[in-house]
Every structure is written in C-alpha cells, then in structure tokens.
Tab-separated table of C-alpha atoms in Angstrom:
chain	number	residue	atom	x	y	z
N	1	UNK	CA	0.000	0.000	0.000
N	2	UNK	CA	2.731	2.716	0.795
N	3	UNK	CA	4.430	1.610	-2.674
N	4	UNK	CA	1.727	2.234	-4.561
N	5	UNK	CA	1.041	5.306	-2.772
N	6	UNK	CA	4.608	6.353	-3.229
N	7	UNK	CA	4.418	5.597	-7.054
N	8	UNK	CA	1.343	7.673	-7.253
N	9	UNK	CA	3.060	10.614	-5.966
N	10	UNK	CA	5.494	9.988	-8.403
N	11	UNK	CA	3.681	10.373	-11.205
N	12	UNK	CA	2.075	13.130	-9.822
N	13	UNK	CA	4.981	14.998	-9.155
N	14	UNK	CA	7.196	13.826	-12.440
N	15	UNK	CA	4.034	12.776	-14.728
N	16	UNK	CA	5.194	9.778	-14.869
N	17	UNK	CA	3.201	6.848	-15.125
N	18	UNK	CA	5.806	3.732	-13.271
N	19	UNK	CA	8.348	3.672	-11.137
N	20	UNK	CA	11.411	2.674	-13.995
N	21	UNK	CA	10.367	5.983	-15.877
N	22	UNK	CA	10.979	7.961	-12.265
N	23	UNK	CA	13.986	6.338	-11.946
N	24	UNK	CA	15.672	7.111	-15.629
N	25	UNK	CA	14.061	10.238	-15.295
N	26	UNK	CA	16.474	10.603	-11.745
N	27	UNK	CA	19.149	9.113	-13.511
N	28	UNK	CA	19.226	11.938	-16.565
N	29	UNK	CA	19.110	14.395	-13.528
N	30	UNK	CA	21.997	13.414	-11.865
N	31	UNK	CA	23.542	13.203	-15.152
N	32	UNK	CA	22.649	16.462	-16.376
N	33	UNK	CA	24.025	17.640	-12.602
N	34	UNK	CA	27.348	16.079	-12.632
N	35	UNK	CA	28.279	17.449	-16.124
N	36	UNK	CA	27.011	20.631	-15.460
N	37	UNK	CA	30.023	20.510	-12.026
N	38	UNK	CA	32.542	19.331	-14.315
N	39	UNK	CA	31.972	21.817	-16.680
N	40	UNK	CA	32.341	24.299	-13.892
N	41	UNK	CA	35.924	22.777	-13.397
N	42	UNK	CA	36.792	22.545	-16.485
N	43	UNK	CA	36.057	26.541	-18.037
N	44	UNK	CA	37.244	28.118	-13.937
N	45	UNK	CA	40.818	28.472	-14.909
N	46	UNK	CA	40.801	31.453	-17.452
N	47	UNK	CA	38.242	34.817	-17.870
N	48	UNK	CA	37.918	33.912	-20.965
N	49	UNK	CA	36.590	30.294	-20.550
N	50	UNK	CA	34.458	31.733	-18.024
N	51	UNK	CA	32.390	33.765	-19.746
N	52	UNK	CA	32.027	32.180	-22.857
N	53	UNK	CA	30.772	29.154	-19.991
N	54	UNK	CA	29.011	31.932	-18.053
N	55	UNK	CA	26.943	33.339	-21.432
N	56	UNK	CA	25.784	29.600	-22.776
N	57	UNK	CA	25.118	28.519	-19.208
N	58	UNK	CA	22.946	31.632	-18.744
N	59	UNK	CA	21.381	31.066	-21.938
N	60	UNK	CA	20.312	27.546	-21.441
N	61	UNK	CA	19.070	28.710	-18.323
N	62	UNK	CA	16.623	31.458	-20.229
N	63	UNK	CA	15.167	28.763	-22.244
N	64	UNK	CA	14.088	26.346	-19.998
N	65	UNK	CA	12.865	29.297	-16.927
N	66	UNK	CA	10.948	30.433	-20.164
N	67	UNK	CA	9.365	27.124	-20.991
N	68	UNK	CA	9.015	26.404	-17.060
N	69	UNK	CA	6.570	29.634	-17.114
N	70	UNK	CA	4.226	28.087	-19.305
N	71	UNK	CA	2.941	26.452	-16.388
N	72	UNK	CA	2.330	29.143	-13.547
N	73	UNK	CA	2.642	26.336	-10.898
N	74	UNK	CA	5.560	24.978	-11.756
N	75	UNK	CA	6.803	28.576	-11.942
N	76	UNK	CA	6.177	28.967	-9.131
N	77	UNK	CA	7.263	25.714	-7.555
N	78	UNK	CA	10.370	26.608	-8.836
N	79	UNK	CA	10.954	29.836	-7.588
N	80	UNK	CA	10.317	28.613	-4.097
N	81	UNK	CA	11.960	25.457	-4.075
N	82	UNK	CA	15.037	27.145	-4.908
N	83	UNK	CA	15.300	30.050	-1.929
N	84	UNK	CA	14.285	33.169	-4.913
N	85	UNK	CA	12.138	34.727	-1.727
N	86	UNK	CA	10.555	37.103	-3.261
N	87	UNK	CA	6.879	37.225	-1.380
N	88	UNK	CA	3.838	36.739	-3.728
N	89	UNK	CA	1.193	38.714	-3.666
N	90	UNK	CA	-2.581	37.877	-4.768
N	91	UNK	CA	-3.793	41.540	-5.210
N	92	UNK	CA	-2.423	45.074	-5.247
N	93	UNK	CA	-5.415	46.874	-4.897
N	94	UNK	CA	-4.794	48.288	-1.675
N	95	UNK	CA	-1.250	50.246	-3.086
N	96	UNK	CA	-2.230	51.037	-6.485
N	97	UNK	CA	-5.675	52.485	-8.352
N	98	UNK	CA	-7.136	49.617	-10.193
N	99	UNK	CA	-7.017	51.670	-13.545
N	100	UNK	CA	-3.142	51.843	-13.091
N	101	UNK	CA	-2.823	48.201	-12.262
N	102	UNK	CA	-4.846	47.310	-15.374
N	103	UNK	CA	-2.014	49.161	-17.477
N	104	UNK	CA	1.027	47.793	-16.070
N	105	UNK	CA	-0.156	44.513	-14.918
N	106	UNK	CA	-3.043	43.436	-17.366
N	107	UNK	CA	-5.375	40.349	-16.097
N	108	UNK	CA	-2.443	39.099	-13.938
N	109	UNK	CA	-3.540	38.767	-10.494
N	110	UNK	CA	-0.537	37.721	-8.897
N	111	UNK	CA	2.397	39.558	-8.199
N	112	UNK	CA	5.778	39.004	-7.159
N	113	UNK	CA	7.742	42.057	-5.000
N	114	UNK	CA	11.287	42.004	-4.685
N	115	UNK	CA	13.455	45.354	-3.768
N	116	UNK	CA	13.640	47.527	-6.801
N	117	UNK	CA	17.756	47.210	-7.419
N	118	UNK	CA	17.321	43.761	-8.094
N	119	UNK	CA	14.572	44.749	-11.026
N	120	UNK	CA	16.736	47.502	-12.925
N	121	UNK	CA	16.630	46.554	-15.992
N	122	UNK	CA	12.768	46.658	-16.096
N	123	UNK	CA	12.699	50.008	-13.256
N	124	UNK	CA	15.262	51.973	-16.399
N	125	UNK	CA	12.413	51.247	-19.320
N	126	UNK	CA	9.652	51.845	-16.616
N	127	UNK	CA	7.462	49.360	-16.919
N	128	UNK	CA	7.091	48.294	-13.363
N	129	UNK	CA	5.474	50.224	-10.494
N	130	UNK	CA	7.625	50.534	-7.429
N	131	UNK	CA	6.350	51.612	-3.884
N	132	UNK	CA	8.495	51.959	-0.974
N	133	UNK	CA	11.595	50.457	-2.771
N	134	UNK	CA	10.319	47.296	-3.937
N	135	UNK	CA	9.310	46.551	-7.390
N	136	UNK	CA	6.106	44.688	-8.464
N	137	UNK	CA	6.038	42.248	-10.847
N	138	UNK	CA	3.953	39.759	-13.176
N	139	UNK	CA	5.639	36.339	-13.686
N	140	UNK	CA	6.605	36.874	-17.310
N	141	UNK	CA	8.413	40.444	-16.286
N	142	UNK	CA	10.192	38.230	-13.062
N	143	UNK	CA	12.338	36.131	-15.192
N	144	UNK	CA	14.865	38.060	-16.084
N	145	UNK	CA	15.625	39.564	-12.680
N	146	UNK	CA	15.722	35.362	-11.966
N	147	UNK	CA	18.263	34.934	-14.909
N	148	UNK	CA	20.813	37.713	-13.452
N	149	UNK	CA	20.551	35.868	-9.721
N	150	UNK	CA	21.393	32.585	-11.862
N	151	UNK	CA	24.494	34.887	-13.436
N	152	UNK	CA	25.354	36.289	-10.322
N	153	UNK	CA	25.519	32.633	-8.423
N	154	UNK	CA	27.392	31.336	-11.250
N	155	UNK	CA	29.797	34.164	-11.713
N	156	UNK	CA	30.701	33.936	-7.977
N	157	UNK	CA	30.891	30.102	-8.034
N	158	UNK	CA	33.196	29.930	-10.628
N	159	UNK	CA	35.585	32.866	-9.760
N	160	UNK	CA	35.604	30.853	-6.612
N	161	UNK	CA	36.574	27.255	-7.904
N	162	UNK	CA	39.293	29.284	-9.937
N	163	UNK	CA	40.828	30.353	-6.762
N	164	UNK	CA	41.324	26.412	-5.211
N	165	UNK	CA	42.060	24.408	-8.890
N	166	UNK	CA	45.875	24.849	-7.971
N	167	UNK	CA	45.183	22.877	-4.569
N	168	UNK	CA	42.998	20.190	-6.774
N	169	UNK	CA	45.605	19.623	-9.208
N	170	UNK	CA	47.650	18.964	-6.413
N	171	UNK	CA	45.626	16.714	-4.945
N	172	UNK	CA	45.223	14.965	-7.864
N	173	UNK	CA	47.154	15.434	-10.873
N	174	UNK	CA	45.090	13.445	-12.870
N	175	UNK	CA	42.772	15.628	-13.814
N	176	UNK	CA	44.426	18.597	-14.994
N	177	UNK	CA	44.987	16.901	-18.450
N	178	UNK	CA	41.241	16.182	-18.834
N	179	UNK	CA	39.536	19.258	-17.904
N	180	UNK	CA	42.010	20.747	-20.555
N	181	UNK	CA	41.383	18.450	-23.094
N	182	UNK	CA	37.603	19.011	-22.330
N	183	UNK	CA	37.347	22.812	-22.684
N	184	UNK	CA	39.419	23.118	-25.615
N	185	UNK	CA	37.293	20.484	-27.551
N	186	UNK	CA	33.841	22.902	-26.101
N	187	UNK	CA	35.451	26.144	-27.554
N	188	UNK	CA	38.056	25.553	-30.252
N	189	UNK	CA	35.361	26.353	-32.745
N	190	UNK	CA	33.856	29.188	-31.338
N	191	UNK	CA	36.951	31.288	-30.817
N	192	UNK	CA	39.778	32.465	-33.916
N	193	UNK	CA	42.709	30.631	-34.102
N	194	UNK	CA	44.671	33.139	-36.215
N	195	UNK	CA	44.299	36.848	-36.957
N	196	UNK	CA	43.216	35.628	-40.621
N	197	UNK	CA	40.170	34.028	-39.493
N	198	UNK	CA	39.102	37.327	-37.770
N	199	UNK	CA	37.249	38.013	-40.675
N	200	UNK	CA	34.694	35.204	-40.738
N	201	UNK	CA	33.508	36.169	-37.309
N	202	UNK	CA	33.290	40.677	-37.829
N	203	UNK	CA	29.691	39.933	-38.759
N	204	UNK	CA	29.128	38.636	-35.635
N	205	UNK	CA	31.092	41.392	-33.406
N	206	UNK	CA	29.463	43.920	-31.639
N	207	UNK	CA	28.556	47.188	-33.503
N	208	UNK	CA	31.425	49.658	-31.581
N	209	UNK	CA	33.835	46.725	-32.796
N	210	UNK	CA	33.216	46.479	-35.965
N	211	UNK	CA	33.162	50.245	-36.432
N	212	UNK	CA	37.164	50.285	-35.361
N	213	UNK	CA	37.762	47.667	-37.489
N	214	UNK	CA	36.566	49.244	-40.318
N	215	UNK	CA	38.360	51.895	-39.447
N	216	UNK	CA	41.379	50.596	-38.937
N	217	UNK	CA	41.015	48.591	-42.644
N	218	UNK	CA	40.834	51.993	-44.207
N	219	UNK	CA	43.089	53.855	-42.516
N	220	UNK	CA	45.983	51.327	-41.632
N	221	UNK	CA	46.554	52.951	-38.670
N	222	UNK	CA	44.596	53.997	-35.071
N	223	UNK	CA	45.843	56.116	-31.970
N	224	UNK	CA	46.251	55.133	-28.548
N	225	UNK	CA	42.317	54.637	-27.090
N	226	UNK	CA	41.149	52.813	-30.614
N	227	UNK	CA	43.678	50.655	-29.936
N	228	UNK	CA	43.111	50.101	-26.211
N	229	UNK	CA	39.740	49.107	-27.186
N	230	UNK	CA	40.249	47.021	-29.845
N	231	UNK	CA	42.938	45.184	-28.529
N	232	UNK	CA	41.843	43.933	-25.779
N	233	UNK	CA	38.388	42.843	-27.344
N	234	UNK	CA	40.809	40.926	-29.501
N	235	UNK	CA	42.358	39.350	-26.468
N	236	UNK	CA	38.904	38.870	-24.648
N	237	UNK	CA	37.262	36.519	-28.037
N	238	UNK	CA	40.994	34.479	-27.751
N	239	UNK	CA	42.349	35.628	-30.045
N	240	UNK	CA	46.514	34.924	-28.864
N	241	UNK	CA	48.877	37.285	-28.191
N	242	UNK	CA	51.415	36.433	-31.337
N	243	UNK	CA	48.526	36.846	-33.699
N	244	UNK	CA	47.765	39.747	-32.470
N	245	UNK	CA	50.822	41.511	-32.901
N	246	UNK	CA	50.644	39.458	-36.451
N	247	UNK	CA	47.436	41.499	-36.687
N	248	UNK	CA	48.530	44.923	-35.517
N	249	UNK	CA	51.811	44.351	-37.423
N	250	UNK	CA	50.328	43.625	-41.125
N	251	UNK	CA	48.202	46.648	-40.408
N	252	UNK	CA	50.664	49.516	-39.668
N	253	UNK	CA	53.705	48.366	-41.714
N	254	UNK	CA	51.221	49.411	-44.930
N	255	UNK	CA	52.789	52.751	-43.348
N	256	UNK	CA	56.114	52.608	-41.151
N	257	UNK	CA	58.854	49.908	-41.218
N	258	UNK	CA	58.633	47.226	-39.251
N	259	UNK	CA	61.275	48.099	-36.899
N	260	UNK	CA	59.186	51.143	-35.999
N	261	UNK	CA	56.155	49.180	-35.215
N	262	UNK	CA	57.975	46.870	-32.970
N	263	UNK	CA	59.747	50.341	-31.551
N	264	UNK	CA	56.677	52.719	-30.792
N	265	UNK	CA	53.865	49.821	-30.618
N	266	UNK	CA	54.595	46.187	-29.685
N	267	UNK	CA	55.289	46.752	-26.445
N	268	UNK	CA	51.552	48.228	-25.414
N	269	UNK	CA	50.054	44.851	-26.847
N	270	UNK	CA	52.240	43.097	-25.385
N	271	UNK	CA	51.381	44.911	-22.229
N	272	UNK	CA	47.629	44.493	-22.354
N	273	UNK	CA	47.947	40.521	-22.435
N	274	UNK	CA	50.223	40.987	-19.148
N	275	UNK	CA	53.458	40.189	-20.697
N	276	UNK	CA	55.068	43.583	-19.555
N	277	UNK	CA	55.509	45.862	-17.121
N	278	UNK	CA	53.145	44.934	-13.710
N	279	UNK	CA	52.140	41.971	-16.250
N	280	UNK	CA	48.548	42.834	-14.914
N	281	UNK	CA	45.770	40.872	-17.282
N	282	UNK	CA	43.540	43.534	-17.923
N	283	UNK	CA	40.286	42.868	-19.159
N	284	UNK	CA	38.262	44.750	-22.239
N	285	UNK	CA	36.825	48.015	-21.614
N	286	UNK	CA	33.284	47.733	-20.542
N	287	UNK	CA	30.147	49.443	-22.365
N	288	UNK	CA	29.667	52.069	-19.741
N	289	UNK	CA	32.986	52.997	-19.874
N	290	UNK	CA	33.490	53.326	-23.394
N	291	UNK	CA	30.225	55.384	-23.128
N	292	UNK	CA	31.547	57.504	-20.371
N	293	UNK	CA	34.418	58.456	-22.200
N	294	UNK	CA	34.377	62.308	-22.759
N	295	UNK	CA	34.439	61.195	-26.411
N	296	UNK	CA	37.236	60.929	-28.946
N	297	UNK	CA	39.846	63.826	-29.625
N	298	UNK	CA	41.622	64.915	-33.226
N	299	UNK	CA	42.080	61.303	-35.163
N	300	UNK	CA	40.810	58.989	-32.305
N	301	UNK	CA	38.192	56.147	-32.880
N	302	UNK	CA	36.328	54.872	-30.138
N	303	UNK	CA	34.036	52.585	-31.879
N	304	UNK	CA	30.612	54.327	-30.446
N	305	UNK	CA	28.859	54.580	-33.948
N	306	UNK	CA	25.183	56.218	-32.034
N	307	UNK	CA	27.998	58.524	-30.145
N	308	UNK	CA	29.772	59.897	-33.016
N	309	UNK	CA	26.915	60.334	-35.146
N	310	UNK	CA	24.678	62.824	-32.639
C-alpha cells in the first residue's frame, strides 16, 4: 500500500506513469548535474573560458525558466523550491488604483515584490510600479531579474573554484589533463585561431567593434584609445597574443617599417595581455565605460557609432 502510494506521488509529481520511468528520469538528472560541475571545473581556470561558460550557461538557463513559465505552478514551484524569496502577492489593490494596475499589470492577479535594485533593468524602461523600494512584478516580467541571480551565483561560483584548482591539481594530478582536453574540444570552434580568421567572425562582433575595425582597414593605422579598445576585445574573443601583434603588425607596416612598429607599438600589446611591465591581465573596456568616455579627440576612434553620429 505505501508503494503504490509512493508511485502515485510519483507520477504526480514527475508525470510519470511507473516507477522505472521515475527512476531514468532521476538518472538523466543526476547526469545532467554532474556534467554541469565538471563543466564548472573545467572553463574556472581562465576569464575567458568563463564567460564564454558563463553566457551559454545563462542562456540555457533562459530557455528552460521560459518554458518552465508556461505552467504558472511549476513557476512557481520553482521559484520557491530554490530560496528566490521574493513574497507573492494575490492583489495590489490596496497600493495602487485599479485603472493603473490594469495598465502595467493586465489580467495578472498575482504579483511578485522584490526590492527595486534587483529589477533595474525593467525600473530603467519603466514598466514596473515601485512603492516603498520594492518593485512589483507579473511572472513573465520576473524572469529576467531570476536569470541575473542565476548569473550572479554562477559568476561567484566559478571565480571561486578558480581560486582552489591549484590545490585540486595537487591533490590529484590526474585531472588537470582532462579538464584541458575538455574545454578546448567545447570552444576551439567558437573562438579564432589566427588573426586571418578574424574576418569570418566581424559579422558577428558587436557594432562599436566592428566600427574600429573598419576603421582601422581603411586607414591602416589607429591612436592610442582605438587601440586600447580594440585590442583587448581581440584578447577577450581568444584571439593569442602572437597573432595579435601578427594582426597589428600587417596593419601599420602598410605605413612605417617594421622596426618602428615593434619600436613605438609592440610593447603596449604586449602589455595588455600581461606580458610587460606589472604583467597585470587587464580585461576589455566595458560598455559604460566606453560610453563615459568624454568622447574621442583629433584622429581617435572609439568605436561608439550612435555617439559619433549625434
């Protein structure tokens, strides 16, 4: 009797009809689990294989939270079972005029409230009404403050594990060798391998990018910020540090000698990929600082196609 009342919950819980579905459908899990952890090993040990694991991790994420919401229960279920805690509400009626609720919220009912910082994104195109510093939304506009918890978590997790793979490998030398072996097969692809290839992937570069570029193409030649910027955008897709100076190099020499491009402008690339000076690894130039930039003096190219144009 407490078998088949056990089974039953099963399927009620899994909709599953017998107990050997449940139990594949527990073994895929812990599957899907453990590769997901040894992924997390495997793309720790450089920024670069942690964000290109961070942005398809993130984006897996988004599709199944987005076909999880199809079903408001399991949305729900969800949310709770995994410590979100943001309270849900059945009405509003008592903070906001009906009239305005029917505007922002439509026939939803339910709403979730969660402090306003953690809702940005939807508080800077205002389409969320905020009272006392918490935000309050439908279940379709709470999924992507969801998403950037998920980033957050993973961000920190992994930043973390790359602090303490020295002391694994030490422990265990063994799996060094794999975890290589493993992200290189993931990203080989997805990355260029030489400066030649850079032009099968400018399509796909983001629009300040492929503005220098052009640039750079026409003029054979970019001062010190263009460079900055496009360098180490170069160094952040993978692209290694001998092909870029193979890059920069065929560039200029259409207009100085080689030895002065080795003289006046090696160095700084070397530099960005921390191979001189402090031999910090310094990371590309973020949007808002590009943005924040007071813009670009006499012969300058910062990339910022909506900035240069107003």
């Amino acid at each position: 009797m407490a078998l088949r009342n056990l089974t039953n919950w099963r399927s009620i819980i899994y909709g599953v009809e017998n107990t050997n579905d449940y139990i594949k459908i527990e073994k895929e899990r812990e599957n899907d689990v453990i590769s997901h952890y040894i992924l997390r090993l495997a793309f720790s040990k450089s920024e670069h294989l942690r964000r290109w694991f961070l942005a398809n991790e993130l984006e897996l994420f988004r599709v199944r939270l987005k076909a999880l919401s199809l079903d408001s229960a399991s949305f729900t279920k969800f949310i709770h079972s995994n410590d979100v805690g943001y309270p849900l509400i059945n009405s509003a009626e008592t903070i906001f005029p009906q009239n305005v609720q029917n505007a922002y919220f439509g026939s939803s009912t339910k709403l979730y409230v969660l402090p306003f910082a953690e809702a940005v994104e939807l508080v800077g195109k205002r389409a969320v009404l905020l009272h006392k510093g918490n935000a309050y939304l439908t279940q379709n506009q709470l999924m992507p403050s969801v998403c950037s918890l998920f980033r957050t978590y993973l961000s920190q997790s992994l930043s973390s594990i790359s602090n303490s793979l020295g002391n694994l490998f030490d422990e265990d030398n063994r799996m060094q060798p794999i975890l290589e072996e493993l992200s290189m097969d993931l990203v080989e692809n997805d990355i260029p391998a030489n400066h030649s290839e850079l032009k099968l992937y400018i399509k796909h570069f983001p629009l300040c990018m492929r503005v220098i570029h052009e640039v750079l193409r026409q003029l054979h030649h970019m001062r010190h910020w263009g460079r900055q910027q496009y360098g180490l955008f170069l160094k952040a897709i993978g692209l290694p540090l001998e092909e870029s100076l193979k890059f920069w190099r065929e560039e200029f020499t259409h207009k100085m000698d080689v030895d002065k491009f080795e003289k006046n402008y090696a160095y700084n690339i070397r530099h960005n990929y921390g191979k001189e000076g402090r031999r910090t690894d310094y990371t590309p130039h973020s949007c808002m600082r590009i943005i924040s930039n007071i813009g670009p003096s006499t012969g300058e190219c910062y990339g910022m196609a909506l900035f240069l144009s107003r």
